[in-house]
C-alpha cells in the first residue's frame, strides 16, 4: 500500500496578475511533466491551479503549456492578490484534492503565499529551489519523494531537502531556472471549477495604490545574448556595450560593477540580482564568484575573458580566454562585423 | 503600542568559505552579525518608538551566545530583549521556528510584529509569513517603507518585481522588512551605559505553552537529505593566445553556432 494513501499528482500554482500568467508557472508545469514522465508507474498527472477573477478562459492556455488538468477558483475576492483569500482558497483546494506535491514560483507573491499555506497545513516547504528530482529508489514503495535542491549561505553551499513524513511536499522554485516547453494548442485536458468557502470575507489588508517601478533600459532576463561586465571591464564598459549591440544582445553586470556605481541594479546578474539563461553569455573581467555564477550558469554557452588564469569563471565557461578585455573586445567587435559580412 | 521585532544572529556570509575537500562550511573565525533585514526592522521600530512612544521588544531564538548580540540592541535603544533558547529547539526548520516564535510572542503580547524578509544563512523568507499564520494575523511581506502607524492600522509600501504597492493593514499584523530601507543607527552613549544594567530575558521550552512535537527537529517536516558544493559539469576549454587570435576564434565559433548571422 502506498505510504500516503489518497495523495497523488504534482500540482503547480499558476500565478497571474491582471489576467497575465507569469512564465514561472509554465516553467514549473514543463518541469513537472518531466518529473511525472520519470515515474510512469505512479500514474501521476500534472495539475495547474489558477486563482483569480474572470480567469476561467485562461485554463486552456495552462493545458496548452502541459497541464493534464486545471483547477480554477474564479471569485471576485480573488481579483487582485490577497494573502488572506488566496491562502484560504489554496488550503481548501489542497485539502480537497490531496496533491502529492505542490510547486509555486519563488516570486514575491509565491514567497508570500506558500509559507502561509504550508504553515496552515503543517506541510514541509523548501524555499527558493533551483532543482527538483524524484528519488527513484523510493518509487518501488509507491512513494514519489521529491529531492529539492537549493542554494544557501549566499550560494556557497547547496542543500537537498526532503519532506518524508508530510504531504503535500511543497516547494517554491526560482523563476528562469527551468525552460518552458513549446506550446501545444492541440492538447486537451480537464478544467475543474472550485468554489472557495470564505469564513471571513472582511479584508484585513487592502492595496490602496499600485505604482509601476521605473525600469531603466531592457529586461535582461528576456535577452538571448548577454555580455556581462565585471570589475575587470569597468574601464571599457563602452566596449562591452558595443560588442553586446553588435551581437544584438544587451550588457549586464556583476555586483561589483553595480556597487562601484557603474551599472544599475536592474542589470545585476546573480544570487542577489537576476537569474538569466541566454543562449550566449560572454563574461568580461568577471572573477566567477559563486554568487554571480548562480545567476548565469544555466546559459547555453558561456565564454569568459579574464587575465587571471586562475579565475573561477574558467571552471564553468565553455570557452575561456586568458587575456585583457581592453585588448580583446575592440578586436572582437571588428571580427563580428566582418563575420556578419562574410 | 507594543512592537515586537524578530531578530536572528547569522554568520556574515561575505566571510564564509567552503572547504572544497569536505564540502562543508568553514565557520571558524567567521563573525556573527545581526541579519541585515532584521536590523532594518529594529530601526523602523525605533523610529516608531520615537514618534509614538511605543514599547519595543526584540525576540530571538538561538543558542545562548546570541545574548551578546541582543545586549547590543539595548545600546541602540530597544526596551526589552528576549532570547528563546533550549536544547529542545535545536534543528528547527521554518515550520518549527515559527511555532516556537509564535508561542513566545503570545506570552509577550503585541500590536505590531516586524521580522526581516529573509535571513542570509538560510535565505528562506518563510519564518515571517509562517509566524503570522500561527498567530492568525495578517501580513505584509517585502516592505520597503513604513508610511504611517496608528492604533488601528499601518500603511506601508511593498516592493514587488515590477511594481510597488501602497498597502493598509489592520493591526495586529506582521511586516517583513528589507535591508536598505533605512540606515540603522549606531549605539548611543546613554543607551550603552544603560545597557550594562539591562539583562537579556531568557525563555526556555518550559516557559512556552507548546507541545514538544511542535518544536526542534521533531516539529520540522523538512529534512536535509545532503549538502554539497558546486560541482563543475561544463565542458571547459581555456585558451592562452594573442588577443587578435582570441577575437577571431570567438567570432568564428559564434558564426558556426549561428549566433552571428547577417
Ligand atoms: C550574499 C552575497 C550576495 C552576492 N550577490 C551577488 C550577485 O547577485 N551578483 C554578483 O555578481 N555578485 C554577488 N556577490 C558578490 C560576489 O561575491 C563577487 O564579489 C562579485 O561577483 C565579484 O564581481 P567581479 O567578478 O566583477 O569582480 P572581481 O571579483 O573584482 O573580479 C574582477 C575580475 O576581473 C579580472 N580582470 C581585471 N582586469 C582585467 C582586464 N583588464 N582584462 C581581463 N580581466 C580582468 C580579474 O582577474 C578578476 O578575475 C554577492 C556576495 C554576497 C556575499
Ligand atoms: N531563530 C530566529 N529567531 C528570531 N527570528 C527569526 C529566527 N529565524 C528567522 N527569524 C525571522 O524571520 C525572518 C526570515 O527568516 P528566514 O525564513 O529564515 O529567511 C528573519 O529575518 C527573522 O526576522
XYZ file of C-alpha atoms and ligand atoms in Angstrom:
680
model
C 0.000 0.000 0.000
C 1.164 3.476 -0.761
C 2.642 5.318 2.181
C 0.417 8.339 1.678
C -2.988 6.994 0.762
C -5.020 9.292 -1.446
C -2.215 11.770 -2.204
C -1.288 11.946 -5.860
C -0.176 14.162 -8.762
C 2.122 17.161 -8.996
C 0.331 20.471 -8.633
C 1.644 23.780 -9.881
C 0.386 27.169 -8.776
C -0.191 29.265 -11.890
C 0.476 32.841 -10.877
C -1.404 35.556 -12.739
C -1.747 39.280 -12.351
C -4.434 41.164 -14.268
C -5.102 38.013 -16.252
C -1.499 37.760 -17.387
C 0.114 34.464 -16.438
C 3.707 34.640 -15.196
C 6.155 32.433 -17.132
C 7.333 30.678 -13.990
C 4.021 28.774 -13.790
C 4.624 27.368 -17.263
C 8.266 26.623 -16.471
C 7.150 24.562 -13.474
C 4.489 22.749 -15.493
C 7.136 21.830 -18.085
C 9.440 20.540 -15.340
C 6.570 18.686 -13.632
C 5.889 16.903 -16.954
C 9.465 15.612 -16.915
C 9.078 14.504 -13.301
C 5.870 12.543 -13.893
C 7.431 11.004 -17.008
C 10.269 9.716 -14.799
C 7.774 7.774 -12.639
C 5.297 6.264 -15.128
C 4.401 3.503 -12.638
C 2.863 6.092 -10.302
C 0.398 7.295 -12.930
C 0.699 10.908 -11.809
C -0.792 13.874 -13.628
C 0.321 17.490 -13.791
C -2.353 19.766 -12.377
C -2.377 23.559 -12.700
C -4.073 25.662 -10.035
C -5.351 29.026 -11.231
C -6.822 31.613 -8.874
C -8.357 34.936 -9.879
C -11.468 36.625 -11.176
C -12.665 36.181 -14.767
C -9.708 33.921 -15.462
C -11.505 30.684 -16.380
C -10.804 31.241 -20.091
C -7.076 31.130 -19.309
C -7.313 27.473 -18.260
C -6.850 26.341 -21.859
C -3.537 28.177 -22.050
C -2.417 26.257 -18.979
C -3.347 22.977 -20.661
C -1.573 24.032 -23.875
C 1.534 24.528 -21.762
C 1.421 20.961 -20.482
C -1.136 20.562 -17.685
C -3.415 17.496 -17.721
C -5.941 19.220 -15.528
C -6.562 22.758 -14.269
C -8.389 23.628 -11.086
C -9.796 27.133 -11.404
C -11.052 29.175 -8.476
C -12.764 32.151 -10.085
C -14.112 34.522 -7.452
C -14.391 38.277 -7.068
C -12.412 38.232 -3.804
C -9.538 36.686 -5.778
C -9.443 39.556 -8.282
C -6.164 41.031 -7.055
C -3.675 39.107 -4.927
C -4.602 38.909 -1.259
C -2.630 36.715 1.155
C -5.796 36.072 3.135
C -8.177 34.984 0.362
C -5.542 33.206 -1.713
C -4.276 31.248 1.312
C -7.842 30.279 2.263
C -8.612 29.079 -1.258
C -5.367 27.224 -1.778
C -5.639 25.434 1.558
C -9.139 24.295 0.703
C -8.031 23.078 -2.730
C -5.163 21.117 -1.201
C -7.399 19.593 1.475
C -9.961 18.613 -1.140
C -7.701 17.203 -3.863
C -4.705 15.988 -1.818
C -1.739 16.753 -4.103
C 1.369 14.633 -3.518
C 3.483 17.698 -4.208
C 2.750 21.358 -4.742
C 5.118 23.739 -6.546
C 4.952 27.526 -6.554
C 7.184 30.096 -8.259
C 9.590 31.785 -5.836
C 8.268 35.194 -6.814
C 7.325 37.926 -4.336
C 3.768 36.578 -4.481
C 4.784 32.918 -4.220
C 7.046 33.571 -1.253
C 4.231 35.409 0.500
C 1.602 32.752 -0.154
C 3.313 29.349 0.005
C 4.719 29.666 3.560
C 1.348 30.736 4.886
C -0.391 27.728 3.323
C 2.361 25.325 4.374
C 2.106 26.509 7.982
C -1.670 26.068 7.988
C -1.285 22.515 6.688
C 1.881 21.814 8.708
C 3.427 20.689 5.442
C 7.143 20.931 4.716
C 8.121 23.748 2.362
C 11.503 24.128 0.677
C 12.309 27.700 -0.314
C 13.683 29.167 -3.493
C 14.844 25.920 -5.052
C 16.762 25.530 -8.300
C 16.470 21.801 -8.971
C 13.893 19.044 -8.396
C 14.260 15.315 -8.853
C 12.385 12.259 -7.667
C 14.112 9.641 -5.540
C 13.832 6.645 -7.874
C 14.674 4.192 -5.086
C 11.503 5.094 -3.216
C 9.241 4.685 -6.239
C 9.158 0.909 -5.771
C 7.492 1.522 -2.383
C 4.859 3.660 -4.074
C 6.395 6.900 -2.896
C 7.323 9.886 -5.077
C 9.816 11.558 -2.745
C 10.945 14.908 -4.118
C 14.616 15.801 -3.801
C 14.605 19.569 -3.850
C 17.926 21.387 -4.128
C 18.523 24.986 -3.140
C 21.461 27.295 -2.638
C 22.130 28.519 0.909
C 24.644 30.778 2.628
C 24.626 33.199 -0.260
C 25.162 30.427 -2.804
C 28.211 28.972 -1.059
C 26.567 25.667 -0.240
C 23.770 23.632 -1.786
C 21.314 21.627 0.242
C 18.973 18.921 -0.982
C 15.827 18.900 1.120
C 13.194 16.191 1.500
C 9.847 16.015 3.289
C 9.497 12.293 4.020
C 6.632 12.443 6.526
C 4.160 15.072 5.342
C 2.038 15.713 2.273
C 1.885 17.670 0.107
C 5.603 18.161 -0.389
C 5.779 21.879 -1.055
C 8.480 23.980 -2.681
C 8.949 27.423 -4.141
C 11.117 27.399 -7.257
C 13.134 30.275 -8.620
C 11.895 31.713 -11.929
C 14.004 31.187 -15.043
C 15.813 28.044 -13.905
C 13.642 25.630 -15.878
C 12.937 26.020 -19.555
C 9.420 26.220 -20.890
C 8.230 23.557 -23.333
C 6.762 24.746 -26.622
C 3.039 25.449 -26.556
C 0.818 22.701 -27.948
C -2.643 24.081 -28.639
C -3.920 20.638 -29.633
C -3.507 19.310 -26.069
C -6.707 18.588 -24.253
C -7.328 18.448 -20.544
C -9.889 18.726 -17.827
C -10.954 22.058 -16.319
C -12.422 21.832 -12.823
C -14.164 24.798 -11.215
C -13.573 25.170 -7.490
C -15.728 27.417 -5.332
C -13.900 28.671 -2.262
C -15.761 28.987 1.003
C -14.578 32.098 2.859
C -15.335 32.047 6.591
C -14.366 35.698 6.815
C -14.862 37.978 3.805
C -13.648 41.102 5.569
C -10.265 42.020 4.037
C -7.618 42.666 6.715
C -5.145 44.039 4.192
C -6.082 46.447 1.426
C -3.975 47.541 -1.524
C -4.574 51.287 -1.866
C -2.383 52.033 -4.816
C -0.159 50.271 -7.319
C 2.788 52.193 -8.689
C 4.820 50.927 -11.659
C 8.533 50.817 -10.946
C 10.541 52.850 -13.386
C 12.573 50.326 -15.301
C 15.547 51.842 -16.998
C 16.605 50.039 -20.105
C 15.724 46.489 -21.006
C 14.824 43.378 -19.094
C 17.980 41.241 -19.117
C 16.052 38.110 -18.144
C 14.418 38.203 -21.585
C 17.638 38.682 -23.586
C 19.025 35.847 -25.652
C 22.553 37.236 -25.767
C 24.207 38.866 -22.788
C 27.644 40.351 -22.396
C 28.478 40.578 -18.719
C 30.763 43.271 -17.386
C 32.784 42.617 -14.245
C 35.130 44.799 -12.273
C 37.847 43.941 -14.785
C 35.835 45.627 -17.546
C 34.951 48.777 -15.634
C 37.378 50.856 -17.728
C 35.871 49.718 -21.003
C 32.138 49.416 -20.426
C 31.583 51.201 -23.731
C 33.325 48.296 -25.478
C 31.201 45.765 -23.610
C 28.111 47.645 -24.759
C 29.408 47.854 -28.302
C 30.005 44.096 -28.510
C 26.577 43.416 -26.999
C 24.982 45.721 -29.534
C 26.841 44.172 -32.441
C 25.543 40.740 -31.364
C 22.002 42.043 -30.950
C 22.138 41.476 -27.196
C 22.494 43.546 -24.060
C 25.010 44.304 -21.351
C 24.596 43.007 -17.810
C 26.927 43.330 -14.842
C 28.355 41.709 -11.734
C 27.509 43.109 -8.334
C 30.975 44.645 -8.053
C 30.211 46.885 -11.036
C 26.816 47.818 -9.594
C 28.313 48.517 -6.157
C 31.027 50.645 -7.739
C 28.280 52.727 -9.316
C 28.967 51.910 -12.978
C 25.764 49.985 -13.685
C 22.208 49.998 -12.407
C 20.960 47.279 -10.072
C 18.390 46.307 -12.755
C 21.115 44.656 -14.815
C 22.878 42.824 -11.973
C 23.154 39.091 -12.501
C 23.466 36.659 -9.606
C 22.239 35.480 -6.262
C 21.047 38.936 -5.238
C 20.450 40.061 -8.800
C 18.647 38.385 -11.661
C 18.823 34.832 -12.924
C 19.414 34.680 -16.654
C 19.687 31.850 -19.174
C 20.578 33.281 -22.553
C 21.920 31.265 -25.496
C 25.211 33.096 -25.089
C 26.827 34.758 -22.076
C 30.189 36.453 -22.541
C 31.744 37.168 -19.137
C 34.227 40.038 -19.400
C 36.519 40.647 -16.426
C 34.292 38.666 -14.082
C 36.036 36.537 -11.472
C 33.276 33.930 -11.287
C 32.286 34.166 -7.612
C 29.606 31.602 -6.774
C 27.041 34.353 -6.187
C 27.486 35.601 -9.734
C 27.641 32.137 -11.255
C 24.376 31.199 -9.511
C 22.614 33.675 -11.778
C 24.100 32.732 -15.155
C 25.367 29.150 -15.095
C 22.309 27.896 -16.992
C 23.299 29.890 -20.053
C 23.609 27.603 -23.093
C 27.090 28.788 -23.918
C 29.489 30.702 -21.685
C 32.577 32.461 -22.982
C 34.879 34.070 -20.448
C 37.638 36.605 -20.899
C 39.852 37.181 -17.871
C 43.515 37.997 -17.496
C 43.930 35.786 -14.438
C 44.454 32.133 -15.482
C 43.263 31.053 -12.010
C 39.907 32.863 -12.237
C 36.990 30.677 -11.098
C 34.964 31.688 -14.138
C 37.150 29.436 -16.314
C 35.874 26.365 -14.492
C 32.324 26.975 -15.727
C 32.983 28.614 -19.100
C 32.690 26.520 -22.247
C 35.431 28.642 -23.764
C 37.825 30.635 -21.619
C 40.301 33.199 -22.908
C 43.198 34.332 -20.782
C 43.698 37.920 -21.822
C 42.920 41.572 -21.356
C 39.335 42.603 -22.111
C 40.563 46.041 -23.194
C 42.556 44.392 -25.970
C 40.190 41.615 -26.964
C 36.843 43.430 -27.003
C 37.659 46.072 -29.664
C 39.113 43.355 -31.905
C 36.132 41.128 -31.227
C 33.769 43.875 -32.309
C 35.607 44.169 -35.646
C 35.632 40.389 -36.103
C 31.883 40.236 -35.505
C 31.278 42.943 -38.093
C 33.495 41.048 -40.527
C 31.782 37.732 -39.791
C 28.374 39.250 -40.468
C 29.521 40.376 -43.903
C 31.182 37.086 -44.778
C 1.593 50.255 21.350
C 3.694 47.105 21.717
C 6.075 46.299 18.898
C 7.942 43.014 18.644
C 10.944 42.699 16.335
C 12.211 39.249 15.309
C 15.961 39.125 15.042
C 18.298 36.332 14.050
C 22.033 36.042 14.535
C 23.683 34.814 11.345
C 27.231 34.168 10.122
C 28.471 37.038 7.948
C 28.063 35.423 4.544
C 30.583 37.695 2.881
C 33.174 35.942 5.051
C 32.026 32.384 4.553
C 34.178 29.972 2.632
C 33.596 26.361 1.800
C 36.088 23.602 2.474
C 36.449 22.194 -1.036
C 37.561 18.805 0.290
C 34.835 18.112 2.827
C 32.164 20.252 1.170
C 31.235 21.878 4.461
C 31.175 25.480 5.588
C 34.232 26.809 7.349
C 32.599 28.539 10.281
C 35.677 29.022 12.428
C 36.598 32.676 12.628
C 33.511 33.793 10.728
C 31.975 36.709 12.616
C 28.294 36.614 13.580
C 26.145 39.585 12.692
C 22.544 40.607 13.143
C 20.710 39.591 9.996
C 20.632 42.741 7.797
C 16.894 42.637 7.006
C 16.180 42.332 10.757
C 18.385 45.280 11.632
C 16.295 47.360 9.241
C 13.239 46.188 11.194
C 14.815 47.221 14.509
C 15.491 50.679 13.071
C 11.878 51.038 11.877
C 10.600 50.010 15.313
C 12.871 52.577 16.994
C 11.575 55.271 14.632
C 8.000 54.385 15.588
C 9.028 54.426 19.232
C 10.391 57.937 18.836
C 7.237 59.125 17.125
C 4.629 57.436 19.313
C 6.302 56.230 22.498
C 5.794 52.601 21.504
C 7.439 49.844 23.563
C 9.922 47.759 21.559
C 10.695 44.130 22.423
C 13.234 42.153 20.431
C 12.860 38.379 20.299
C 15.417 35.931 19.019
C 15.586 32.178 19.069
C 19.069 30.765 19.081
C 21.979 29.415 21.089
C 22.923 31.115 24.399
C 25.779 33.106 22.829
C 23.215 35.139 20.858
C 22.550 37.109 24.036
C 25.654 39.227 23.331
C 24.105 40.434 20.108
C 20.818 41.190 21.862
C 22.539 43.176 24.566
C 23.985 45.361 21.842
C 20.450 46.236 20.784
C 19.822 47.781 24.217
C 22.599 50.131 23.177
C 20.532 51.180 20.176
C 17.505 51.930 22.308
C 15.185 48.910 22.404
C 13.234 48.386 25.651
C 13.396 44.638 26.143
C 15.353 41.713 24.698
C 14.243 38.104 24.914
C 16.305 35.094 23.903
C 14.412 31.872 23.388
C 16.930 29.146 23.948
C 16.679 25.475 24.772
C 18.196 22.242 23.531
C 14.655 21.200 22.605
C 14.591 23.839 19.856
C 17.690 22.585 18.036
C 17.295 21.519 14.432
C 14.174 23.598 13.839
C 13.107 24.300 10.250
C 10.870 27.267 9.417
C 7.750 25.356 10.453
C 9.065 24.639 13.966
C 10.804 28.030 14.287
C 7.572 29.874 13.519
C 5.631 27.742 16.026
C 8.191 28.491 18.721
C 8.402 32.208 17.970
C 4.591 32.466 17.909
C 4.344 30.757 21.303
C 6.785 33.289 22.771
C 5.061 36.215 21.058
C 1.729 35.151 22.601
C 3.341 35.335 26.053
C 4.724 38.803 25.449
C 1.711 40.438 23.785
C 1.845 42.666 20.689
C 0.179 45.141 18.361
C 2.736 45.093 15.577
C 5.375 42.480 14.714
C 8.308 43.231 12.434
C 10.531 40.494 11.034
C 13.180 40.523 8.349
C 12.223 39.454 4.842
C 14.858 36.720 4.898
C 17.843 35.533 6.886
C 21.094 35.411 4.904
C 22.069 31.957 6.187
C 19.016 30.061 5.000
C 17.501 32.653 2.654
C 14.050 31.098 3.050
C 11.887 34.170 3.753
C 9.356 31.790 5.320
C 9.557 32.430 9.037
C 7.749 35.785 8.839
C 4.630 34.592 6.973
C 4.550 31.341 8.947
C 4.687 33.170 12.279
C 1.803 35.401 11.136
C -0.160 32.272 10.204
C 0.424 30.684 13.609
C -0.828 33.865 15.279
C -3.702 34.125 12.806
C -2.901 37.738 11.948
C -2.456 39.461 8.556
C 0.960 40.011 6.990
C 2.647 42.285 4.509
C 5.990 40.995 3.199
C 8.772 42.804 1.283
C 8.047 46.140 2.982
C 10.494 48.868 1.960
C 8.803 51.802 3.687
C 6.545 52.220 6.699
C 4.455 55.264 5.888
C 2.025 55.605 8.746
C 1.212 53.857 12.006
C -1.793 54.493 14.225
C -3.633 52.477 16.866
C -5.719 50.598 14.340
C -3.612 50.161 11.229
C -0.305 50.546 9.422
C 0.249 51.858 5.921
C 3.334 50.538 4.165
C 4.949 50.317 0.771
C 5.635 46.822 -0.534
C 8.264 46.254 -3.201
C 7.334 43.712 -5.895
C 9.139 42.700 -9.110
C 7.774 45.452 -11.357
C 5.548 47.481 -9.072
C 5.245 48.985 -5.652
C 2.036 48.738 -3.684
C 0.762 51.064 -1.007
C -0.966 48.783 1.471
C -3.034 49.371 4.562
C -3.194 46.548 7.093
C -5.287 46.316 10.233
C -3.452 45.795 13.498
C -2.337 43.483 14.878
C -0.265 42.442 11.891
C 3.196 41.254 10.892
C 5.500 43.040 8.453
C 8.716 41.763 6.894
C 11.271 44.413 6.071
C 14.040 44.790 3.512
C 17.561 45.892 4.385
C 18.348 49.081 2.543
C 15.044 50.694 3.531
C 16.917 52.751 6.128
C 20.350 53.244 7.641
C 20.399 51.608 11.077
C 21.527 53.991 13.798
C 24.650 53.480 15.866
C 24.508 52.774 19.543
C 24.328 55.966 21.570
C 26.351 56.653 24.688
C 23.489 56.918 27.165
C 21.886 53.738 25.977
C 25.211 51.916 26.017
C 25.678 52.868 29.668
C 22.095 51.800 30.390
C 22.596 48.548 28.540
C 25.156 47.396 31.094
C 22.442 47.171 33.709
C 19.862 45.578 31.417
C 19.577 41.841 31.188
C 18.545 39.698 28.264
C 15.486 37.783 29.382
C 15.749 34.048 28.729
C 12.782 31.894 27.782
C 13.086 28.133 27.601
C 10.789 25.361 26.455
C 9.238 25.224 29.922
C 8.196 28.893 29.654
C 6.168 28.349 26.492
C 2.800 26.681 26.066
C 3.771 24.447 23.199
C 3.856 20.672 22.777
C 7.282 19.055 22.359
C 6.352 17.586 18.984
C 5.913 21.079 17.528
C 9.459 22.278 18.200
C 13.016 21.449 17.161
C 13.784 18.548 14.898
C 10.542 16.756 15.821
C 8.435 19.705 14.660
C 10.292 20.056 11.365
C 8.748 18.388 8.306
C 11.716 19.290 6.086
C 14.907 17.286 6.454
C 18.298 17.894 4.916
C 18.981 14.916 2.637
C 22.549 16.014 1.847
C 24.621 19.116 1.150
C 27.276 19.726 -1.448
C 29.331 22.449 -3.046
C 29.110 23.378 -6.669
C 30.218 20.609 -8.968
C 31.894 21.510 -12.195
C 29.997 19.978 -15.065
C 30.503 22.232 -18.063
C 32.864 21.182 -20.807
C 35.540 23.758 -20.439
C 38.462 24.715 -22.578
C 40.795 27.568 -21.714
C 42.920 29.276 -24.355
C 46.005 31.384 -23.900
C 46.594 33.142 -27.232
C 47.204 36.623 -28.611
C 44.210 38.951 -28.415
C 43.732 39.050 -32.181
C 43.540 35.239 -32.364
C 41.154 35.120 -29.408
C 38.819 37.612 -31.097
C 38.947 35.595 -34.322
C 38.232 32.301 -32.576
C 35.266 33.746 -30.670
C 33.758 35.241 -33.829
C 34.330 32.008 -35.751
C 32.660 29.936 -33.053
C 29.670 32.272 -32.851
C 29.314 32.166 -36.609
C 29.367 28.346 -36.567
C 26.765 28.286 -33.840
C 24.678 30.690 -35.913
C 24.656 33.248 -33.148
C 26.256 35.674 -35.601
C 24.053 35.830 -38.642
C 23.667 38.644 -41.136
C 25.331 37.471 -0.019
C 26.070 37.859 -1.273
C 25.346 38.034 -2.434
C 26.004 38.390 -3.630
N 25.272 38.524 -4.760
C 25.910 38.766 -5.933
C 25.187 38.848 -7.157
O 23.961 38.754 -7.210
N 25.868 39.056 -8.292
C 27.225 39.208 -8.320
O 27.793 39.385 -9.406
N 27.926 39.156 -7.181
C 27.305 38.959 -5.987
N 28.025 38.929 -4.846
C 29.440 39.346 -4.896
C 30.384 38.256 -5.364
O 30.781 37.500 -4.243
C 31.630 38.870 -6.007
O 32.217 39.773 -5.103
C 31.366 39.606 -7.313
O 30.605 38.814 -8.198
C 32.669 39.976 -7.948
O 32.459 40.722 -9.125
P 33.563 40.749 -10.260
O 33.860 39.386 -10.690
O 33.067 41.685 -11.304
O 34.790 41.477 -9.547
P 36.171 40.908 -9.006
O 35.982 39.784 -8.083
O 36.924 42.102 -8.555
O 36.862 40.302 -10.283
C 37.356 41.033 -11.362
C 37.999 40.060 -12.356
O 38.393 40.764 -13.496
C 39.683 40.320 -13.908
N 40.302 41.447 -14.612
C 40.719 42.621 -14.105
N 41.165 43.427 -15.081
C 41.026 42.743 -16.230
C 41.310 43.037 -17.582
N 41.803 44.213 -17.988
N 41.057 42.097 -18.530
C 40.541 40.901 -18.158
N 40.233 40.569 -16.893
C 40.487 41.484 -15.944
C 40.365 39.908 -12.633
O 41.343 38.917 -12.919
C 39.223 39.355 -11.798
O 39.061 37.971 -12.004
C 27.409 38.583 -3.648
C 28.110 38.417 -2.468
C 27.478 38.059 -1.295
C 28.274 37.855 -0.065
N 15.635 31.892 15.118
C 15.012 33.044 14.865
N 14.789 33.951 15.851
C 14.157 35.122 15.603
N 13.731 35.479 14.404
C 13.919 34.635 13.383
C 14.560 33.377 13.546
N 14.604 32.764 12.342
C 14.027 33.606 11.477
N 13.594 34.733 12.078
C 12.928 35.901 11.484
O 12.343 35.529 10.255
C 12.953 36.213 9.177
C 13.039 35.322 7.968
O 13.910 34.250 8.218
P 14.089 33.028 7.202
O 12.727 32.491 6.927
O 14.987 32.068 7.909
O 14.706 33.596 5.926
C 14.283 36.697 9.718
O 14.741 37.824 9.009
C 13.938 36.976 11.174
O 13.298 38.226 11.329
